[in-house]
PDB file of C-alpha atoms in Angstrom:
ATOM      1  CA  GLY A  29      67.951 147.967 116.785  1.00 65.00           C
ATOM      2  CA  VAL A  30      66.581 144.631 115.535  1.00 68.00           C
ATOM      3  CA  ILE A  31      69.000 144.674 112.595  1.00 68.00           C
ATOM      4  CA  GLY A  32      71.902 145.408 114.944  1.00 62.00           C
ATOM      5  CA  LEU A  33      70.856 142.530 117.189  1.00 60.00           C
ATOM      6  CA  ALA A  34      70.638 140.148 114.204  1.00 65.00           C
ATOM      7  CA  ILE A  35      74.083 141.228 112.997  1.00 59.00           C
ATOM      8  CA  GLY A  36      75.445 140.768 116.511  1.00 60.00           C
ATOM      9  CA  PHE A  37      74.146 137.181 116.720  1.00 59.00           C
ATOM     10  CA  ALA A  38      75.538 136.366 113.262  1.00 56.00           C
ATOM     11  CA  ALA A  39      78.911 137.858 114.169  1.00 57.00           C
ATOM     12  CA  GLN A  40      78.958 135.937 117.440  1.00 56.00           C
ATOM     13  CA  GLN A  41      78.540 132.595 115.624  1.00 61.00           C
ATOM     14  CA  THR A  42      81.147 133.534 113.002  1.00 61.00           C
ATOM     15  CA  LEU A  43      83.637 134.538 115.691  1.00 57.00           C
ATOM     16  CA  ALA A  44      82.960 131.300 117.602  1.00 58.00           C
ATOM     17  CA  ASN A  45      83.722 129.309 114.430  1.00 52.00           C
ATOM     18  CA  ILE A  46      86.905 131.298 113.773  1.00 62.00           C
ATOM     19  CA  PHE A  47      88.213 130.924 117.343  1.00 55.00           C
ATOM     20  CA  SER A  48      87.422 127.212 117.192  1.00 60.00           C
ATOM     21  CA  GLY A  49      89.272 127.033 113.864  1.00 58.00           C
ATOM     22  CA  PHE A  50      92.353 128.505 115.518  1.00 59.00           C
ATOM     23  CA  GLY A  51      91.985 125.865 118.239  1.00 57.00           C
ATOM     24  CA  ILE A  52      91.951 123.061 115.652  1.00 62.00           C
ATOM     25  CA  PHE A  53      95.198 124.332 114.133  1.00 58.00           C
ATOM     26  CA  ILE A  54      96.906 125.057 117.477  1.00 67.00           C
ATOM     27  CA  ASP A  55      95.938 121.708 119.052  1.00 62.00           C
ATOM     28  CA  ASP A  56      96.665 119.841 115.780  1.00 70.00           C
ATOM     29  CA  LEU A  57      93.482 117.798 116.279  1.00 80.00           C
ATOM     30  CA  TYR A  58      93.456 116.495 112.719  1.00 84.00           C
ATOM     31  CA  ARG A  59      94.782 117.268 109.271  1.00 89.00           C
ATOM     32  CA  LYS A  60      93.602 117.033 105.701  1.00 93.00           C
ATOM     33  CA  GLY A  61      93.493 113.346 104.742  1.00 91.00           C
ATOM     34  CA  HIS A  62      92.825 112.094 108.282  1.00 91.00           C
ATOM     35  CA  TRP A  63      89.820 109.875 108.961  1.00 91.00           C
ATOM     36  CA  ILE A  64      87.829 111.318 111.839  1.00 91.00           C
ATOM     37  CA  LYS A  65      84.492 111.202 113.601  1.00 91.00           C
ATOM     38  CA  ILE A  66      82.959 114.414 114.926  1.00 90.00           C
ATOM     39  CA  GLY A  67      79.707 113.694 116.731  1.00 88.00           C
ATOM     40  CA  GLU A  68      77.789 111.484 114.296  1.00 89.00           C
ATOM     41  CA  HIS A  69      79.819 112.549 111.253  1.00 91.00           C
ATOM     42  CA  TYR A  70      82.497 110.104 110.062  1.00 91.00           C
ATOM     43  CA  GLY A  71      84.765 110.488 107.072  1.00 92.00           C
ATOM     44  CA  GLU A  72      87.973 111.820 105.557  1.00 93.00           C
ATOM     45  CA  VAL A  73      88.948 115.439 106.184  1.00 94.00           C
ATOM     46  CA  VAL A  74      89.052 117.141 102.786  1.00 96.00           C
ATOM     47  CA  ASP A  75      89.403 120.757 103.931  1.00 94.00           C
ATOM     48  CA  ILE A  76      89.894 122.778 107.108  1.00 90.00           C
ATOM     49  CA  SER A  77      89.207 126.485 107.151  1.00 86.00           C
ATOM     50  CA  LEU A  78      88.849 128.924 110.014  1.00 82.00           C
ATOM     51  CA  ARG A  79      85.055 128.532 109.923  1.00 81.00           C
ATOM     52  CA  THR A  80      84.376 124.908 108.885  1.00 87.00           C
ATOM     53  CA  THR A  81      85.810 121.422 108.538  1.00 91.00           C
ATOM     54  CA  LYS A  82      84.724 119.497 105.448  1.00 95.00           C
ATOM     55  CA  ILE A  83      84.435 115.720 105.750  1.00 95.00           C
ATOM     56  CA  ARG A  84      83.847 113.302 102.856  1.00 94.00           C
ATOM     57  CA  THR A  85      81.705 110.435 104.163  1.00 92.00           C
ATOM     58  CA  LEU A  86      81.783 106.798 103.078  1.00 88.00           C
ATOM     59  CA  ASP A  87      78.797 107.634 100.840  1.00 90.00           C
ATOM     60  CA  ASN A  88      81.046 110.160  99.029  1.00 93.00           C
ATOM     61  CA  THR A  89      79.086 113.157 100.248  1.00 95.00           C
ATOM     62  CA  VAL A  90      80.802 116.169 101.776  1.00 96.00           C
ATOM     63  CA  ILE A  91      79.605 117.511 105.112  1.00 94.00           C
ATOM     64  CA  SER A  92      80.670 120.957 106.322  1.00 93.00           C
ATOM     65  CA  VAL A  93      80.883 120.955 110.103  1.00 91.00           C
ATOM     66  CA  PRO A  94      81.062 124.384 111.754  1.00 88.00           C
ATOM     67  CA  ASN A  95      84.238 124.575 113.814  1.00 82.00           C
ATOM     68  CA  SER A  96      82.254 125.709 116.840  1.00 82.00           C
ATOM     69  CA  ASN A  97      80.608 122.242 116.760  1.00 81.00           C
ATOM     70  CA  VAL A  98      84.065 120.670 116.677  1.00 81.00           C
ATOM     71  CA  SER A  99      85.064 122.431 119.877  1.00 75.00           C
ATOM     72  CA  THR A 100      81.979 121.092 121.697  1.00 79.00           C
ATOM     73  CA  SER A 101      81.947 117.515 120.325  1.00 83.00           C
ATOM     74  CA  PRO A 102      84.165 114.529 120.981  1.00 86.00           C
ATOM     75  CA  ILE A 103      86.620 114.019 118.127  1.00 87.00           C
ATOM     76  CA  VAL A 104      87.896 110.564 117.220  1.00 88.00           C
ATOM     77  CA  ASN A 105      90.955 110.601 114.950  1.00 89.00           C
ATOM     78  CA  PHE A 106      91.368 107.175 113.343  1.00 86.00           C
ATOM     79  CA  SER A 107      94.501 108.230 111.438  1.00 86.00           C
ATOM     80  CA  GLU A 108      96.618 109.702 114.199  1.00 82.00           C
ATOM     81  CA  GLN A 109      98.171 106.427 115.398  1.00 81.00           C
ATOM     82  CA  GLY A 110      98.378 104.886 111.923  1.00 82.00           C
ATOM     83  CA  VAL A 111      97.088 101.470 113.062  1.00 90.00           C
ATOM     84  CA  LEU A 112      93.491 100.393 113.596  1.00 90.00           C
ATOM     85  CA  ARG A 113      92.133  97.313 115.316  1.00 93.00           C
ATOM     86  CA  ILE A 114      89.249  95.564 113.584  1.00 94.00           C
ATOM     87  CA  THR A 115      87.166  93.170 115.684  1.00 96.00           C
ATOM     88  CA  THR A 116      84.447  90.707 114.796  1.00 97.00           C
ATOM     89  CA  THR A 117      82.666  88.259 117.082  1.00 96.00           C
ATOM     90  CA  VAL A 118      82.248  84.555 116.382  1.00 96.00           C
ATOM     91  CA  ARG A 119      80.074  82.214 118.469  1.00 96.00           C
ATOM     92  CA  ILE A 120      80.867  78.528 118.682  1.00 96.00           C
ATOM     93  CA  PRO A 121      78.934  75.882 120.635  1.00 95.00           C
ATOM     94  CA  TYR A 122      80.339  74.573 123.903  1.00 96.00           C
ATOM     95  CA  THR A 123      81.069  71.251 122.192  1.00 95.00           C
ATOM     96  CA  GLU A 124      83.750  72.846 119.985  1.00 95.00           C
ATOM     97  CA  SER A 125      87.345  73.350 121.138  1.00 96.00           C
ATOM     98  CA  VAL A 126      88.289  76.978 121.703  1.00 97.00           C
ATOM     99  CA  GLU A 127      91.969  76.202 121.137  1.00 97.00           C
ATOM    100  CA  TYR A 128      91.363  74.418 117.820  1.00 97.00           C
ATOM    101  CA  THR A 129      88.994  77.171 116.673  1.00 97.00           C
ATOM    102  CA  ARG A 130      91.627  79.774 117.589  1.00 97.00           C
ATOM    103  CA  LYS A 131      94.253  77.972 115.461  1.00 98.00           C
ATOM    104  CA  VAL A 132      91.880  77.749 112.488  1.00 98.00           C
ATOM    105  CA  LEU A 133      90.925  81.417 112.678  1.00 98.00           C
ATOM    106  CA  LEU A 134      94.481  82.696 113.188  1.00 97.00           C
ATOM    107  CA  SER A 135      95.713  80.635 110.260  1.00 96.00           C
ATOM    108  CA  ALA A 136      93.012  82.174 108.068  1.00 97.00           C
ATOM    109  CA  VAL A 137      93.474  85.813 109.118  1.00 96.00           C
ATOM    110  CA  LYS A 138      97.259  85.663 108.666  1.00 93.00           C
ATOM    111  CA  LYS A 139      96.613  85.115 104.948  1.00 92.00           C
ATOM    112  CA  MET A 140      94.268  88.106 104.713  1.00 95.00           C
ATOM    113  CA  LYS A 141      95.661  90.926 102.595  1.00 93.00           C
ATOM    114  CA  GLY A 142      96.389  94.145 104.514  1.00 93.00           C
ATOM    115  CA  VAL A 143      96.545  92.564 107.972  1.00 95.00           C
ATOM    116  CA  LEU A 144      99.602  93.702 109.913  1.00 94.00           C
ATOM    117  CA  LYS A 145     101.985  91.167 111.410  1.00 93.00           C
ATOM    118  CA  ASP A 146     102.699  93.551 114.301  1.00 92.00           C
ATOM    119  CA  PRO A 147     100.584  93.913 116.369  1.00 93.00           C
ATOM    120  CA  VAL A 148      99.726  90.274 115.819  1.00 95.00           C
ATOM    121  CA  PRO A 149      96.152  89.144 115.146  1.00 97.00           C
ATOM    122  CA  HIS A 150      94.560  87.359 118.072  1.00 96.00           C
ATOM    123  CA  VAL A 151      91.490  85.375 119.063  1.00 97.00           C
ATOM    124  CA  THR A 152      90.231  85.636 122.635  1.00 97.00           C
ATOM    125  CA  VAL A 153      87.199  84.455 124.546  1.00 97.00           C
ATOM    126  CA  LYS A 154      84.814  87.367 124.945  1.00 97.00           C
ATOM    127  CA  GLN A 155      82.218  85.642 127.091  1.00 96.00           C
ATOM    128  CA  LEU A 156      80.442  82.405 127.852  1.00 96.00           C
ATOM    129  CA  GLY A 157      76.918  82.899 126.572  1.00 90.00           C
ATOM    130  CA  GLU A 158      73.735  80.895 126.952  1.00 90.00           C
ATOM    131  CA  SER A 159      74.133  79.106 123.638  1.00 91.00           C
ATOM    132  CA  GLY A 160      77.902  79.092 123.148  1.00 95.00           C
ATOM    133  CA  VAL A 161      81.305  80.675 123.529  1.00 97.00           C
ATOM    134  CA  ASP A 162      81.731  84.128 121.976  1.00 97.00           C
ATOM    135  CA  LEU A 163      85.178  84.772 120.561  1.00 97.00           C
ATOM    136  CA  TYR A 164      86.713  88.094 119.540  1.00 98.00           C
ATOM    137  CA  VAL A 165      88.735  87.857 116.349  1.00 98.00           C
ATOM    138  CA  ARG A 166      91.014  90.892 116.137  1.00 97.00           C
ATOM    139  CA  ILE A 167      93.283  92.094 113.371  1.00 97.00           C
ATOM    140  CA  PHE A 168      95.253  95.286 112.916  1.00 95.00           C
ATOM    141  CA  VAL A 169      95.409  97.308 109.700  1.00 95.00           C
ATOM    142  CA  ALA A 170      97.092 100.515 108.595  1.00 91.00           C
ATOM    143  CA  GLU A 171      94.333 101.826 106.340  1.00 87.00           C
ATOM    144  CA  PRO A 172      92.011 104.260 108.113  1.00 82.00           C
ATOM    145  CA  GLY A 173      88.795 104.661 106.194  1.00 82.00           C
ATOM    146  CA  TYR A 174      88.581 101.004 105.241  1.00 86.00           C
ATOM    147  CA  GLU A 175      87.409  99.675 108.598  1.00 85.00           C
ATOM    148  CA  GLN A 176      84.064  98.544 107.216  1.00 87.00           C
ATOM    149  CA  ARG A 177      85.654  96.761 104.276  1.00 91.00           C
ATOM    150  CA  TYR A 178      88.032  94.919 106.611  1.00 94.00           C
ATOM    151  CA  TYR A 179      85.273  94.155 109.112  1.00 95.00           C
ATOM    152  CA  TYR A 180      83.045  92.568 106.467  1.00 95.00           C
ATOM    153  CA  ALA A 181      85.960  90.682 104.872  1.00 96.00           C
ATOM    154  CA  LEU A 182      87.098  89.431 108.284  1.00 97.00           C
ATOM    155  CA  THR A 183      83.600  88.242 109.197  1.00 97.00           C
ATOM    156  CA  GLU A 184      83.213  86.396 105.892  1.00 96.00           C
ATOM    157  CA  LEU A 185      86.691  84.904 106.164  1.00 97.00           C
ATOM    158  CA  CYS A 186      85.923  83.585 109.661  1.00 97.00           C
ATOM    159  CA  LYS A 187      82.724  81.932 108.446  1.00 97.00           C
ATOM    160  CA  SER A 188      84.527  80.301 105.502  1.00 97.00           C
ATOM    161  CA  ALA A 189      87.435  79.084 107.649  1.00 97.00           C
ATOM    162  CA  LEU A 190      85.094  77.607 110.242  1.00 97.00           C
ATOM    163  CA  ASP A 191      83.006  75.884 107.540  1.00 96.00           C
ATOM    164  CA  GLU A 192      86.136  74.428 105.940  1.00 96.00           C
ATOM    165  CA  ALA A 193      87.339  73.117 109.321  1.00 96.00           C
ATOM    166  CA  LYS A 194      83.855  71.660 110.012  1.00 96.00           C
ATOM    167  CA  ILE A 195      83.471  73.822 113.116  1.00 94.00           C
ATOM    168  CA  THR A 196      79.833  74.508 113.906  1.00 88.00           C
ATOM    169  CA  VAL A 197      78.875  78.148 114.232  1.00 84.00           C
TER     170      VAL A 197
END
């Protein structure tokens, strides 16, 4: 009886994974090569079977996520639309001109390799803080999986452009 119960529980989990696997294929949630986030797991889909989805993380490790977890977790597909927005925040003191800073930053990001011309990059005021004006600097790229690389490059580019223009950060 105990063995039968153990087999029943194991079969239940296997069947849940298989039914969830069918759901992934039917709903076309993601495909091999897509960059996705399932729960806390982010990476490129390297394999989808009826029981598991394998994701290669940015650390180049492969995580096998049971498909039953997929059906109960939010799924973010970064590849589905083909375009990603990358945002960094820059704070300038109230003594600096927002309009001039915007021109400096937009001029710099338009030269950045991989940044799309459409949608256009933009710089907007996020908020007026205690010690300065926070600006969002936003670019759009068509390379899912490289968000971190673009984020870091964008942040460094903003700092360099502001230094060159003698704008205090």
